[in-house]
Coordinates of C-alpha atoms and ligand atoms in Angstrom, one line a residue:
M25 CA 10.4 -0.5 -0.1
G26 CA 12.8 2.1 -1.4
P27 CA 12.7 4.4 -4.5
V28 CA 12.6 2.7 -7.8
D29 CA 16.1 3.6 -9.1
L30 CA 17.7 2.5 -5.8
Y31 CA 15.8 -0.7 -6.0
E32 CA 17.2 -1.4 -9.5
I33 CA 20.7 -0.7 -8.4
V34 CA 20.4 -3.0 -5.3
R35 CA 18.9 -5.8 -7.4
N36 CA 21.9 -5.6 -9.8
L37 CA 24.4 -6.0 -6.9
H38 CA 23.8 -9.7 -6.7
V39 CA 22.7 -9.7 -3.1
P40 CA 23.3 -13.1 -1.4
M41 CA 20.1 -15.1 -0.8
P42 CA 20.8 -17.7 2.0
P43 CA 17.9 -20.1 2.5
E44 CA 16.7 -18.2 5.6
V45 CA 15.6 -15.4 3.2
L46 CA 12.1 -16.5 2.3
V47 CA 11.2 -13.2 0.6
G48 CA 14.0 -11.0 -0.7
L49 CA 14.5 -8.5 -3.5
Q50 CA 13.3 -10.6 -6.4
T51 CA 9.5 -10.3 -6.4
S52 CA 8.9 -6.6 -5.6
D53 CA 7.2 -7.6 -2.4
D54 CA 6.1 -5.2 0.4
A55 CA 8.6 -6.4 3.0
G56 CA 11.4 -9.0 3.4
V57 CA 10.7 -12.2 5.3
Y58 CA 13.5 -14.0 7.2
K59 CA 13.2 -17.4 8.9
I60 CA 14.4 -17.4 12.5
G61 CA 12.9 -20.7 13.7
P62 CA 10.3 -23.4 13.1
D63 CA 7.1 -21.7 12.0
L64 CA 8.6 -18.3 13.0
N65 CA 9.7 -15.6 10.5
L66 CA 10.6 -11.9 10.8
V67 CA 8.9 -9.4 8.4
L68 CA 11.1 -6.3 7.9
T69 CA 10.4 -3.0 6.2
A70 CA 11.2 0.7 6.3
D71 CA 9.4 3.7 4.8
F72 CA 9.2 7.5 5.3
I73 CA 7.2 10.2 3.6
A74 CA 6.9 13.9 3.2
P75 CA 3.9 15.6 4.9
T76 CA 0.5 14.6 3.7
C77 CA -1.4 17.4 5.4
D78 CA -0.9 20.5 7.6
D79 CA -2.1 18.8 10.8
P80 CA 1.2 17.4 12.3
Y81 CA -0.5 14.8 14.5
L82 CA -2.5 13.4 11.6
Y83 CA 0.5 13.4 9.4
G84 CA 2.4 11.3 12.0
R85 CA -0.4 8.8 12.2
I86 CA -0.7 8.5 8.4
A87 CA 3.1 8.1 8.0
A88 CA 3.3 5.4 10.6
A89 CA 0.2 3.6 9.3
N90 CA 1.8 3.7 5.8
S91 CA 5.0 2.1 7.2
L92 CA 3.1 -0.6 9.2
S93 CA 1.0 -1.4 6.2
D94 CA 3.8 -3.3 4.5
V95 CA 4.0 -5.8 7.4
Y96 CA 0.2 -6.3 7.2
A97 CA 0.5 -6.8 3.4
M98 CA 2.8 -9.8 4.1
G99 CA 0.3 -11.3 6.5
G100 CA 2.5 -10.3 9.5
T101 CA 2.0 -8.8 12.9
P102 CA 4.1 -5.7 13.7
K103 CA 6.2 -6.1 16.9
V104 CA 8.8 -3.4 17.1
A105 CA 9.3 0.0 15.4
L106 CA 12.0 2.6 15.0
N107 CA 11.3 6.3 14.2
L108 CA 12.9 7.6 11.1
C109 CA 12.8 11.4 10.9
C110 CA 14.4 14.1 8.7
F111 CA 13.6 17.6 9.9
P112 CA 14.7 21.1 8.6
A113 CA 17.0 23.3 10.8
R114 CA 14.3 26.0 10.7
G115 CA 10.7 26.5 9.7
V116 CA 9.3 23.5 11.7
D117 CA 8.9 24.2 15.4
K118 CA 9.4 21.8 18.2
S119 CA 5.7 21.5 19.0
A120 CA 5.0 20.3 15.5
L121 CA 7.7 17.7 15.7
T122 CA 6.3 16.5 19.0
E123 CA 2.8 16.2 17.4
I124 CA 4.2 14.2 14.5
L125 CA 6.0 11.7 16.8
R126 CA 2.9 11.6 19.1
G127 CA 0.8 10.7 16.0
G128 CA 3.3 8.0 15.0
L129 CA 3.4 6.6 18.5
D130 CA -0.4 6.3 18.7
A131 CA -0.4 4.3 15.4
I132 CA 2.4 2.1 16.6
T133 CA 0.5 1.5 19.9
E134 CA -2.7 0.7 18.1
S135 CA -0.9 -1.9 16.0
G136 CA 0.3 -3.7 19.2
A137 CA 4.0 -3.0 18.4
V138 CA 6.4 -1.0 20.6
L139 CA 8.6 1.9 19.8
I140 CA 12.2 1.0 20.7
G141 CA 14.3 3.7 19.1
G142 CA 14.9 5.6 16.0
H143 CA 17.2 8.0 14.2
T144 CA 16.8 11.7 13.3
V145 CA 18.8 13.8 10.8
K146 CA 18.7 17.4 9.7
D147 CA 17.4 17.7 6.2
N148 CA 15.8 20.5 4.1
E149 CA 12.6 18.6 3.6
L150 CA 10.6 17.2 6.5
K151 CA 10.0 13.4 6.3
Y152 CA 8.8 10.9 8.8
G153 CA 8.1 7.2 8.9
L154 CA 9.2 3.9 10.5
S155 CA 11.3 0.9 10.2
V156 CA 9.1 -1.9 11.3
T157 CA 9.8 -5.5 12.3
G158 CA 7.0 -8.0 12.6
I159 CA 6.5 -11.7 12.8
V160 CA 4.6 -14.1 10.6
R161 CA 3.9 -17.8 10.7
D162 CA 4.8 -19.9 7.7
A163 CA 1.2 -20.5 6.6
D164 CA 0.3 -16.8 6.8
I165 CA 3.0 -15.4 4.5
K166 CA 1.4 -13.5 1.7
T167 CA 3.8 -12.8 -1.2
N168 CA 3.0 -11.2 -4.6
A169 CA 3.6 -14.7 -6.1
G170 CA 0.7 -16.5 -4.4
A171 CA -2.3 -15.4 -6.6
R172 CA -4.0 -18.2 -8.5
A173 CA -6.2 -18.3 -11.5
G174 CA -9.8 -18.3 -10.4
D175 CA -9.1 -16.2 -7.3
L176 CA -11.2 -13.1 -6.6
L177 CA -9.7 -9.8 -5.7
I178 CA -10.8 -7.7 -2.7
L179 CA -9.6 -4.1 -2.2
T180 CA -9.9 -2.8 1.4
K181 CA -9.7 1.0 0.9
P182 CA -10.9 3.3 -1.9
I183 CA -8.4 4.6 -4.4
G184 CA -7.9 8.3 -5.3
T185 CA -6.1 9.6 -2.2
G186 CA -3.2 11.0 -4.4
V187 CA -5.6 13.2 -6.4
V188 CA -7.2 14.5 -3.2
M189 CA -3.8 15.3 -1.7
S190 CA -2.6 17.1 -4.8
A191 CA -5.8 19.2 -4.9
Q192 CA -5.3 20.0 -1.2
K193 CA -1.6 21.0 -1.7
S194 CA -2.6 23.4 -4.6
G195 CA -5.4 25.0 -2.5
L196 CA -8.2 23.7 -4.7
I197 CA -9.9 22.1 -1.6
T198 CA -9.4 22.7 2.1
E199 CA -7.9 20.3 4.6
A200 CA -11.4 20.0 6.1
E201 CA -12.8 18.8 2.8
A202 CA -10.0 16.2 2.5
M203 CA -10.5 15.1 6.1
P204 CA -12.5 11.9 5.6
V205 CA -9.9 10.7 3.1
L206 CA -7.0 11.7 5.4
E207 CA -8.7 9.9 8.4
R208 CA -9.1 6.8 6.3
M209 CA -5.4 6.9 5.4
A210 CA -4.6 7.0 9.1
Q211 CA -6.4 3.8 9.7
L212 CA -4.4 0.6 10.0
S213 CA -4.8 -2.5 7.9
K214 CA -4.6 -4.5 11.1
T215 CA -8.1 -5.9 11.0
A216 CA -8.1 -6.5 7.3
A217 CA -4.8 -8.5 7.6
G218 CA -6.1 -10.6 10.5
L219 CA -9.2 -11.5 8.6
M220 CA -7.4 -12.3 5.3
N221 CA -5.2 -14.7 7.3
R222 CA -8.2 -16.3 9.0
F223 CA -9.9 -16.9 5.7
G224 CA -6.7 -18.2 4.1
A225 CA -6.1 -15.6 1.4
H226 CA -3.5 -16.6 -1.2
A227 CA -1.7 -13.3 -1.8
S228 CA -1.8 -9.6 -0.9
T229 CA -0.1 -6.3 -1.4
D230 CA -0.8 -2.8 -0.2
I231 CA -1.6 -0.1 -2.8
T232 CA 1.0 2.7 -2.5
G233 CA 3.2 4.6 -4.9
F234 CA 2.6 2.7 -8.2
G235 CA -1.2 3.0 -7.9
L236 CA -3.7 0.1 -8.1
A237 CA -2.7 -0.9 -11.6
G238 CA 1.1 -0.8 -10.8
H239 CA 0.8 -3.0 -7.7
A240 CA -1.6 -5.3 -9.4
L241 CA 1.0 -5.7 -12.2
E242 CA 3.6 -6.7 -9.6
V243 CA 1.2 -9.4 -8.4
A244 CA 0.5 -10.5 -12.0
A245 CA 4.2 -10.7 -12.8
A246 CA 5.2 -12.6 -9.7
S247 CA 2.3 -15.0 -9.9
N248 CA 2.4 -15.5 -13.7
V249 CA -1.2 -14.6 -14.2
G250 CA -3.5 -11.9 -15.6
V251 CA -5.4 -9.6 -13.3
R252 CA -8.8 -8.2 -14.3
F253 CA -10.7 -5.3 -12.6
H254 CA -14.3 -4.3 -13.1
A255 CA -14.3 -0.5 -13.1
G256 CA -17.8 -0.2 -11.6
K257 CA -16.8 -2.3 -8.6
V258 CA -13.4 -0.7 -7.7
P259 CA -13.9 1.4 -4.5
R260 CA -13.0 5.0 -5.3
W261 CA -13.3 8.3 -3.3
P262 CA -16.2 10.2 -4.9
L263 CA -14.2 13.4 -4.2
A264 CA -11.3 12.0 -6.2
V265 CA -13.5 11.2 -9.1
Q266 CA -15.0 14.8 -9.0
L267 CA -11.5 16.3 -8.9
A268 CA -10.2 14.2 -11.7
Q269 CA -13.2 15.3 -13.8
K270 CA -12.3 18.9 -13.0
G271 CA -8.9 18.3 -14.5
V272 CA -6.7 17.6 -11.4
K273 CA -3.9 15.5 -12.7
T274 CA -2.3 12.5 -10.9
G275 CA -0.6 9.3 -11.8
V276 CA 2.8 7.7 -11.9
K277 CA 5.0 6.5 -14.7
L278 CA 5.3 2.8 -14.1
V279 CA 8.9 1.5 -13.6
E280 CA 10.9 0.6 -16.7
G281 CA 9.6 -2.4 -18.5
K282 CA 6.1 -1.8 -17.2
S283 CA 4.9 0.6 -19.9
A284 CA 1.3 1.4 -19.2
D285 CA 0.1 0.8 -22.8
E286 CA 1.0 -2.9 -23.2
K287 CA 0.8 -4.0 -19.5
V288 CA -2.5 -2.3 -18.5
V289 CA -5.3 -2.7 -21.0
F290 CA -8.4 -0.5 -20.5
N291 CA -11.9 -1.0 -22.0
D292 CA -12.5 1.6 -24.7
A293 CA -15.5 3.0 -22.9
L294 CA -13.4 4.2 -19.9
S295 CA -12.6 7.9 -19.9
A296 CA -9.0 9.3 -19.5
E297 CA -9.9 10.6 -16.1
E298 CA -11.1 7.1 -15.0
R299 CA -8.0 5.5 -16.3
M300 CA -5.8 8.0 -14.5
L301 CA -7.2 6.8 -11.1
Y302 CA -5.6 3.4 -11.7
F303 CA -2.2 5.1 -11.7
D304 CA -3.0 7.4 -8.8
P305 CA -0.2 7.0 -6.2
Q306 CA -1.7 6.0 -2.8
T307 CA -0.3 6.7 0.7
S308 CA -1.4 4.1 3.2
G309 CA -3.7 2.6 0.6
G310 CA -5.7 -0.6 1.1
L311 CA -4.7 -4.2 0.8
L312 CA -5.4 -5.9 -2.5
I313 CA -6.2 -9.4 -1.4
S314 CA -6.3 -12.5 -3.7
I315 CA -8.5 -15.2 -2.3
A316 CA -10.2 -18.4 -3.5
S317 CA -13.6 -17.5 -5.0
K318 CA -15.4 -19.8 -2.6
D319 CA -14.0 -17.8 0.4
A320 CA -14.2 -14.3 -1.0
N321 CA -17.8 -13.5 0.0
Q322 CA -17.2 -14.7 3.6
L323 CA -14.1 -12.5 3.9
L324 CA -16.0 -9.5 2.5
Q325 CA -18.8 -10.1 5.0
A326 CA -16.3 -10.4 7.9
L327 CA -14.6 -7.1 6.8
A328 CA -18.0 -5.4 6.7
D329 CA -18.9 -6.8 10.1
A330 CA -15.6 -5.4 11.4
G331 CA -16.5 -1.9 10.1
I332 CA -14.6 -1.9 6.9
A333 CA -17.6 -1.0 4.8
D334 CA -15.8 0.4 1.8
A335 CA -14.0 -2.9 1.0
A336 CA -15.2 -4.6 -2.2
I337 CA -14.7 -7.6 -4.5
C338 CA -13.6 -5.7 -7.6
G339 CA -11.9 -8.2 -9.9
E340 CA -10.4 -11.6 -10.5
V341 CA -7.2 -13.5 -11.4
F342 CA -7.1 -15.5 -14.6
A343 CA -4.7 -17.8 -16.4
S344 CA -2.6 -15.9 -18.9
E345 CA 0.6 -16.6 -21.0
R346 CA 1.7 -13.0 -20.2
A347 CA 1.4 -11.0 -17.0
Y348 CA -0.9 -8.0 -17.5
V349 CA -3.7 -6.1 -16.0
E350 CA -7.1 -5.6 -17.7
V351 CA -9.8 -3.1 -16.7
K352 CA -13.3 -3.9 -17.8
E353 CA -16.3 -1.6 -17.7
Ligands
CO22 CO1 6.8 -0.1 0.9
CO23 CO1 3.8 -2.1 0.0

């Protein structure tokens, strides 16, 4: 949802929680869920981001995919979208803006949702994204609180997109070299979300600004469990690994009270560069799905059959007195 400081402020405002609010501000979830009828709930989210690349059409698709992703992460189906756009008074020409909005529209259309409006303001820095409203049935709602000890974890897109984008911004690699990563970011989590619902996954979240470890920590905290990753199984962009080894820095400071040292425990054998990738902020990252171990292989096979070949079972959920994330070799 919004930036961290704003989130803290809103949480401290004692926002009313009528019973229709099934998922509100308390569990750091990807989107809100509001009951409007028997077995029918709205899923609501908004997100906009600064340019991810020079190609305006591709940026539009990525920004829209990133916004739609939060609905998918809740197990929902996007229905309507509003454009949210900030654009500078000069420096960005009309054709570029047209391409951004065309890219966004293509992603919305691919999701099955419809664009029904939006809002644009002049701002010094270009930003684009969507407010998305989707629907979800009761049984399909995937909150951060649903993970159970014994579940296996599936990640549906490789991590490392933040390193690649920062290398591209600083001119270390070209946009052409980053293209496979950017194209993957533009892909929707629509198929992955449909399949996780079909196989009855327990919980999911999408990997975005806090990185894999940060979002896994949100799941651990909301579900009162521990989360363990196996480093060799976590899908990562080979380009991101190379760039990290060359010294490209990435990573986010976790929000207050989530200090990396005590809440994310790494195996001693893992290098600083490898560790850093767990805090690499993702844009339009994959879904981290928690599912009963008996169903995990079937879901993984179904994802592969649907063309999501880079998804992998990369960890598990375990009973723990304290919520934390562990990364094994
Ligand atoms: Co979000
Ligand atoms: Co999210």
